[in-house]
Amino acid sequence: MARYILSFACFNGFLVVALGAFGAHALEAIVDDKAMGVYETGVQYHLFHTLALLGNGLLADQYSAQKLFWIPASLFAAGIVLFAGSLYLLSVTGLSWLGAITPIGGLGFLGGWASLAWLCLSSDMRQGESPQ
């Protein structure tokens, strides 16, 4: 499970760098300052939760309940798609109804953090493999 989460985190790392570069070099000349701010917020949260996915994958390899770490990973992924994705689309298209999707993604982020904390508290470290 850990390698899939880590691979997905790496894919998102690539994607967020590409989207950030697109925003800085191409989008900035096309949209107004408000839309650019919305886009940058999407990039920030995408980056933060890409790092969360990376940490999630590294932790999954250390805990006995490794197979359950797909839960926070899925919630972080849903948050990235719904929160950051809706902000990306909102900034480019100006479709205001996309703003209603953003909080659903925020709930995904919150659920990801809560479930990750629960797994870390309720699962034992693997014997002899604890980090030093």
Coordinates of N, CA and C in Angstrom, one line a residue:
M1 N 0.8 -1.2 0.0 CA 0.0 0.0 0.0 C 0.9 1.3 0.0
A2 N 1.9 1.2 0.8 CA 2.8 2.4 0.9 C 3.3 2.9 -0.4
R3 N 3.8 1.9 -1.2 CA 4.4 2.4 -2.5 C 3.4 3.0 -3.4
Y4 N 2.1 2.6 -3.4 CA 1.1 3.2 -4.2 C 0.8 4.7 -3.7
I5 N 0.8 4.8 -2.4 CA 0.5 6.2 -1.9 C 1.7 7.1 -2.2
L6 N 2.9 6.5 -2.1 CA 4.1 7.3 -2.4 C 4.2 7.7 -3.8
S7 N 3.9 6.7 -4.7 CA 3.9 7.0 -6.1 C 2.8 8.1 -6.5
F8 N 1.7 8.0 -5.9 CA 0.6 9.0 -6.1 C 1.1 10.4 -5.6
A9 N 1.8 10.4 -4.5 CA 2.3 11.7 -4.0 C 3.3 12.3 -4.9
C10 N 4.2 11.4 -5.5 CA 5.2 11.9 -6.4 C 4.5 12.4 -7.7
F11 N 3.5 11.8 -8.2 CA 2.7 12.2 -9.3 C 2.2 13.6 -9.0
N12 N 1.6 13.8 -7.8 CA 1.0 15.1 -7.5 C 2.1 16.1 -7.3
G13 N 3.3 15.7 -6.8 CA 4.4 16.7 -6.8 C 4.7 17.2 -8.1
F14 N 4.8 16.3 -9.1 CA 5.1 16.8 -10.5 C 3.9 17.7 -11.0
L15 N 2.7 17.3 -10.7 CA 1.5 18.0 -11.2 C 1.5 19.4 -10.6
V16 N 1.7 19.5 -9.3 CA 1.6 20.8 -8.6 C 2.7 21.8 -9.1
V17 N 3.9 21.3 -9.4 CA 5.0 22.1 -9.9 C 4.6 22.6 -11.3
A18 N 4.0 21.7 -12.1 CA 3.6 22.1 -13.5 C 2.5 23.1 -13.4
L19 N 1.5 22.9 -12.5 CA 0.4 23.9 -12.4 C 0.9 25.2 -11.9
G20 N 1.8 25.2 -10.9 CA 2.4 26.4 -10.4 C 3.1 27.2 -11.5
A21 N 3.9 26.5 -12.3 CA 4.6 27.1 -13.4 C 3.7 27.7 -14.4
F22 N 2.6 27.0 -14.7 CA 1.6 27.4 -15.6 C 1.0 28.7 -15.1
G23 N 0.7 28.8 -13.8 CA 0.1 30.0 -13.2 C 1.0 31.1 -13.3
A24 N 2.3 30.9 -13.0 CA 3.2 32.0 -12.9 C 3.6 32.5 -14.2
H25 N 3.7 31.7 -15.2 CA 4.2 32.1 -16.5 C 3.1 32.3 -17.6
A26 N 2.0 31.6 -17.6 CA 1.0 31.8 -18.6 C -0.3 32.4 -18.1
L27 N -0.8 32.0 -17.0 CA -2.1 32.4 -16.5 C -2.0 33.8 -16.0
E28 N -0.9 34.2 -15.4 CA -0.8 35.6 -14.9 C -1.1 36.7 -15.9
A29 N -0.8 36.4 -17.1 CA -1.0 37.4 -18.2 C -2.4 37.4 -18.7
I30 N -3.2 36.4 -18.3 CA -4.6 36.3 -18.8 C -5.7 36.7 -17.9
V31 N -5.5 36.4 -16.6 CA -6.5 36.6 -15.6 C -6.2 37.8 -14.7
D32 N -7.2 38.3 -14.0 CA -7.0 39.4 -13.1 C -6.4 39.0 -11.8
D33 N -6.1 40.0 -10.9 CA -5.4 39.7 -9.7 C -6.2 38.8 -8.7
K34 N -7.5 39.0 -8.7 CA -8.4 38.2 -7.8 C -8.4 36.7 -8.3
A35 N -8.5 36.5 -9.6 CA -8.5 35.1 -10.1 C -7.1 34.5 -9.9
M36 N -6.1 35.3 -10.0 CA -4.7 34.8 -9.7 C -4.5 34.4 -8.3
G37 N -5.1 35.1 -7.4 CA -5.1 34.8 -6.0 C -5.8 33.5 -5.7
V38 N -6.9 33.3 -6.3 CA -7.7 32.0 -6.2 C -6.8 30.9 -6.7
Y39 N -6.2 31.0 -7.8 CA -5.4 30.0 -8.4 C -4.2 29.7 -7.5
E40 N -3.6 30.7 -6.9 CA -2.4 30.5 -6.0 C -2.8 29.8 -4.8
T41 N -4.0 30.0 -4.3 CA -4.6 29.3 -3.1 C -4.7 27.8 -3.4
G42 N -5.2 27.5 -4.6 CA -5.3 26.1 -5.1 C -4.0 25.5 -5.1
V43 N -3.0 26.2 -5.7 CA -1.6 25.6 -5.7 C -1.0 25.3 -4.3
Q44 N -1.3 26.3 -3.4 CA -0.7 26.1 -2.0 C -1.3 24.9 -1.4
Y45 N -2.7 24.8 -1.4 CA -3.3 23.6 -0.8 C -3.0 22.3 -1.5
H46 N -2.8 22.4 -2.8 CA -2.4 21.2 -3.5 C -1.0 20.8 -3.0
L47 N -0.1 21.7 -2.9 CA 1.3 21.4 -2.4 C 1.3 20.9 -1.0
F48 N 0.6 21.5 -0.1 CA 0.5 21.1 1.3 C 0.0 19.6 1.4
H49 N -1.0 19.3 0.6 CA -1.6 18.0 0.7 C -0.9 16.9 -0.1
T50 N 0.0 17.4 -1.1 CA 0.9 16.5 -1.7 C 1.9 16.0 -0.7
L51 N 2.4 17.0 0.1 CA 3.3 16.6 1.2 C 2.7 15.8 2.3
A52 N 1.4 16.0 2.5 CA 0.6 15.1 3.4 C 0.6 13.7 2.9
L53 N 0.3 13.6 1.6 CA 0.3 12.2 1.0 C 1.7 11.6 1.1
L54 N 2.7 12.3 0.9 CA 4.1 11.8 1.0 C 4.3 11.3 2.5
G55 N 4.0 12.1 3.5 CA 4.1 11.7 4.8 C 3.2 10.5 5.2
N56 N 2.0 10.5 4.6 CA 1.1 9.4 4.8 C 1.7 8.1 4.3
G57 N 2.3 8.1 3.1 CA 2.9 6.9 2.6 C 4.1 6.4 3.4
L58 N 4.9 7.4 3.9 CA 6.1 7.0 4.7 C 5.6 6.4 6.1
L59 N 4.6 7.0 6.6 CA 4.0 6.4 7.9 C 3.4 5.1 7.7
A60 N 2.7 4.9 6.6 CA 2.1 3.6 6.3 C 3.1 2.4 6.3
D61 N 4.3 2.7 5.9 CA 5.3 1.7 5.9 C 5.8 1.4 7.3
Q62 N 5.5 2.2 8.3 CA 6.1 2.0 9.7 C 5.0 1.4 10.6
Y63 N 3.8 1.4 10.3 CA 2.7 1.0 11.2 C 2.1 -0.3 10.8
S64 N 1.7 -1.1 11.8 CA 1.1 -2.4 11.5 C -0.2 -2.4 10.8
A65 N -0.9 -1.3 10.9 CA -2.2 -1.2 10.1 C -2.0 -0.6 8.8
Q66 N -0.9 -0.9 8.1 CA -0.5 -0.3 6.8 C -1.7 -0.3 5.8
K67 N -2.5 -1.3 5.7 CA -3.5 -1.4 4.7 C -4.6 -0.4 5.0
L68 N -4.7 0.2 6.2 CA -5.8 1.2 6.4 C -5.3 2.6 6.0
F69 N -4.1 2.8 5.7 CA -3.6 4.1 5.4 C -4.1 4.6 4.0
W70 N -4.8 3.7 3.3 CA -5.5 4.2 2.1 C -6.6 5.2 2.4
I71 N -7.1 5.1 3.6 CA -8.3 6.0 4.0 C -7.8 7.5 4.0
P72 N -6.8 7.9 4.8 CA -6.4 9.3 4.7 C -5.9 9.6 3.3
A73 N -5.2 8.7 2.7 CA -4.7 9.0 1.3 C -5.8 9.3 0.4
S74 N -6.9 8.6 0.4 CA -8.0 8.8 -0.4 C -8.7 10.1 -0.1
L75 N -8.8 10.4 1.2 CA -9.4 11.7 1.6 C -8.6 12.9 1.1
F76 N -7.2 12.8 1.3 CA -6.3 13.8 0.8 C -6.5 14.0 -0.7
A77 N -6.5 12.9 -1.4 CA -6.7 12.9 -2.9 C -8.0 13.6 -3.3
A78 N -9.1 13.2 -2.6 CA -10.4 13.8 -2.9 C -10.3 15.3 -2.6
G79 N -9.7 15.7 -1.5 CA -9.5 17.1 -1.2 C -8.8 17.9 -2.3
I80 N -7.7 17.3 -2.8 CA -6.9 17.9 -3.9 C -7.8 18.1 -5.1
V81 N -8.5 17.1 -5.5 CA -9.3 17.2 -6.7 C -10.4 18.2 -6.5
L82 N -11.2 18.1 -5.4 CA -12.3 19.0 -5.2 C -12.0 20.4 -4.7
F83 N -11.0 20.5 -3.8 CA -10.6 21.9 -3.3 C -9.8 22.6 -4.3
A84 N -8.6 22.0 -4.6 CA -7.6 22.7 -5.5 C -8.2 22.7 -6.9
G85 N -8.8 21.6 -7.3 CA -9.3 21.5 -8.7 C -10.4 22.5 -8.9
S86 N -11.3 22.7 -8.0 CA -12.4 23.7 -8.1 C -11.8 25.1 -8.2
L87 N -10.8 25.4 -7.4 CA -10.1 26.7 -7.4 C -9.4 27.0 -8.8
Y88 N -8.7 25.9 -9.3 CA -8.1 26.1 -10.6 C -9.1 26.4 -11.6
L89 N -10.2 25.6 -11.7 CA -11.2 25.9 -12.7 C -12.0 27.2 -12.5
L90 N -12.2 27.6 -11.2 CA -12.9 28.9 -10.9 C -12.0 30.0 -11.4
S91 N -10.7 30.0 -11.2 CA -9.9 31.1 -11.6 C -9.8 31.2 -13.1
V92 N -9.8 30.1 -13.8 CA -9.7 30.1 -15.3 C -11.0 30.5 -16.0
T93 N -12.1 29.9 -15.5 CA -13.4 30.0 -16.2 C -14.3 31.1 -15.6
G94 N -14.1 31.5 -14.3 CA -15.0 32.5 -13.7 C -16.3 31.9 -13.3
L95 N -16.6 30.6 -13.4 CA -17.8 30.0 -13.1 C -18.0 30.0 -11.5
S96 N -18.8 30.9 -11.0 CA -18.9 31.1 -9.6 C -19.5 29.8 -8.8
W97 N -20.3 29.0 -9.5 CA -20.8 27.8 -8.8 C -19.8 26.8 -8.4
L98 N -18.6 26.9 -9.0 CA -17.5 26.0 -8.6 C -17.0 26.3 -7.2
G99 N -17.3 27.5 -6.7 CA -16.9 27.9 -5.4 C -17.7 27.0 -4.3
A100 N -18.8 26.5 -4.7 CA -19.6 25.7 -3.8 C -19.0 24.3 -3.6
I101 N -18.1 23.9 -4.5 CA -17.5 22.6 -4.4 C -16.3 22.6 -3.5
T102 N -15.6 23.8 -3.4 CA -14.4 24.0 -2.7 C -14.5 23.5 -1.2
P103 N -15.6 23.9 -0.5 CA -15.6 23.4 0.9 C -15.8 21.9 1.1
I104 N -16.3 21.2 0.1 CA -16.4 19.8 0.1 C -15.0 19.2 0.1
G105 N -14.1 19.8 -0.7 CA -12.7 19.4 -0.7 C -12.0 19.7 0.6
G106 N -12.4 20.8 1.2 CA -11.9 21.1 2.5 C -12.2 20.1 3.6
L107 N -13.4 19.5 3.5 CA -13.9 18.5 4.4 C -13.0 17.2 4.1
G108 N -12.7 17.0 2.9 CA -11.8 15.8 2.5 C -10.4 16.0 3.2
F109 N -9.9 17.2 3.2 CA -8.6 17.5 3.8 C -8.7 17.2 5.4
L110 N -9.8 17.8 6.0 CA -10.0 17.6 7.4 C -10.1 16.1 7.8
G111 N -10.9 15.4 7.0 CA -11.1 14.0 7.2 C -9.8 13.2 7.0
G112 N -9.0 13.6 6.1 CA -7.7 13.0 5.9 C -6.8 13.2 7.1
W113 N -6.7 14.4 7.6 CA -5.9 14.7 8.8 C -6.4 13.9 10.0
A114 N -7.7 13.9 10.2 CA -8.3 13.2 11.4 C -8.1 11.7 11.3
S115 N -8.3 11.1 10.1 CA -8.1 9.7 10.0 C -6.6 9.3 10.1
L116 N -5.7 10.2 9.6 CA -4.3 9.9 9.8 C -3.9 9.9 11.2
A117 N -4.4 10.9 12.0 CA -4.1 11.0 13.4 C -4.7 9.7 14.1
W118 N -5.9 9.3 13.8 CA -6.5 8.2 14.4 C -5.6 6.9 14.1
L119 N -5.2 6.7 12.9 CA -4.4 5.6 12.6 C -3.1 5.6 13.3
C120 N -2.4 6.7 13.4 CA -1.2 6.8 14.2 C -1.4 6.5 15.7
L121 N -2.5 6.9 16.2 CA -2.7 6.7 17.6 C -3.2 5.3 17.9
S122 N -3.9 4.7 17.0 CA -4.5 3.4 17.3 C -3.7 2.2 16.7
S123 N -2.7 2.4 16.0 CA -1.9 1.3 15.4 C -0.5 1.3 16.0
D124 N 0.0 0.1 16.1 CA 1.4 -0.1 16.7 C 2.4 0.1 15.6
M125 N 3.6 0.6 16.1 CA 4.7 0.6 15.2 C 5.2 -0.8 14.9
R126 N 5.7 -1.1 13.8 CA 6.2 -2.5 13.5 C 7.4 -2.8 14.4
Q127 N 7.5 -3.9 14.9 CA 8.6 -4.3 15.8 C 9.9 -4.3 15.1
G128 N 10.9 -3.7 15.7 CA 12.2 -3.7 15.2 C 12.4 -2.8 14.0
E129 N 11.4 -2.0 13.6 CA 11.5 -1.2 12.4 C 11.2 0.3 12.7
S130 N 11.2 0.6 14.0 CA 10.8 2.0 14.4 C 12.0 2.9 14.0
P131 N 11.6 4.1 13.5 CA 12.6 5.1 13.1 C 13.5 5.5 14.3
Q132 N 14.8 5.8 14.0 CA 15.7 6.2 15.1 C 16.0 7.6 15.0

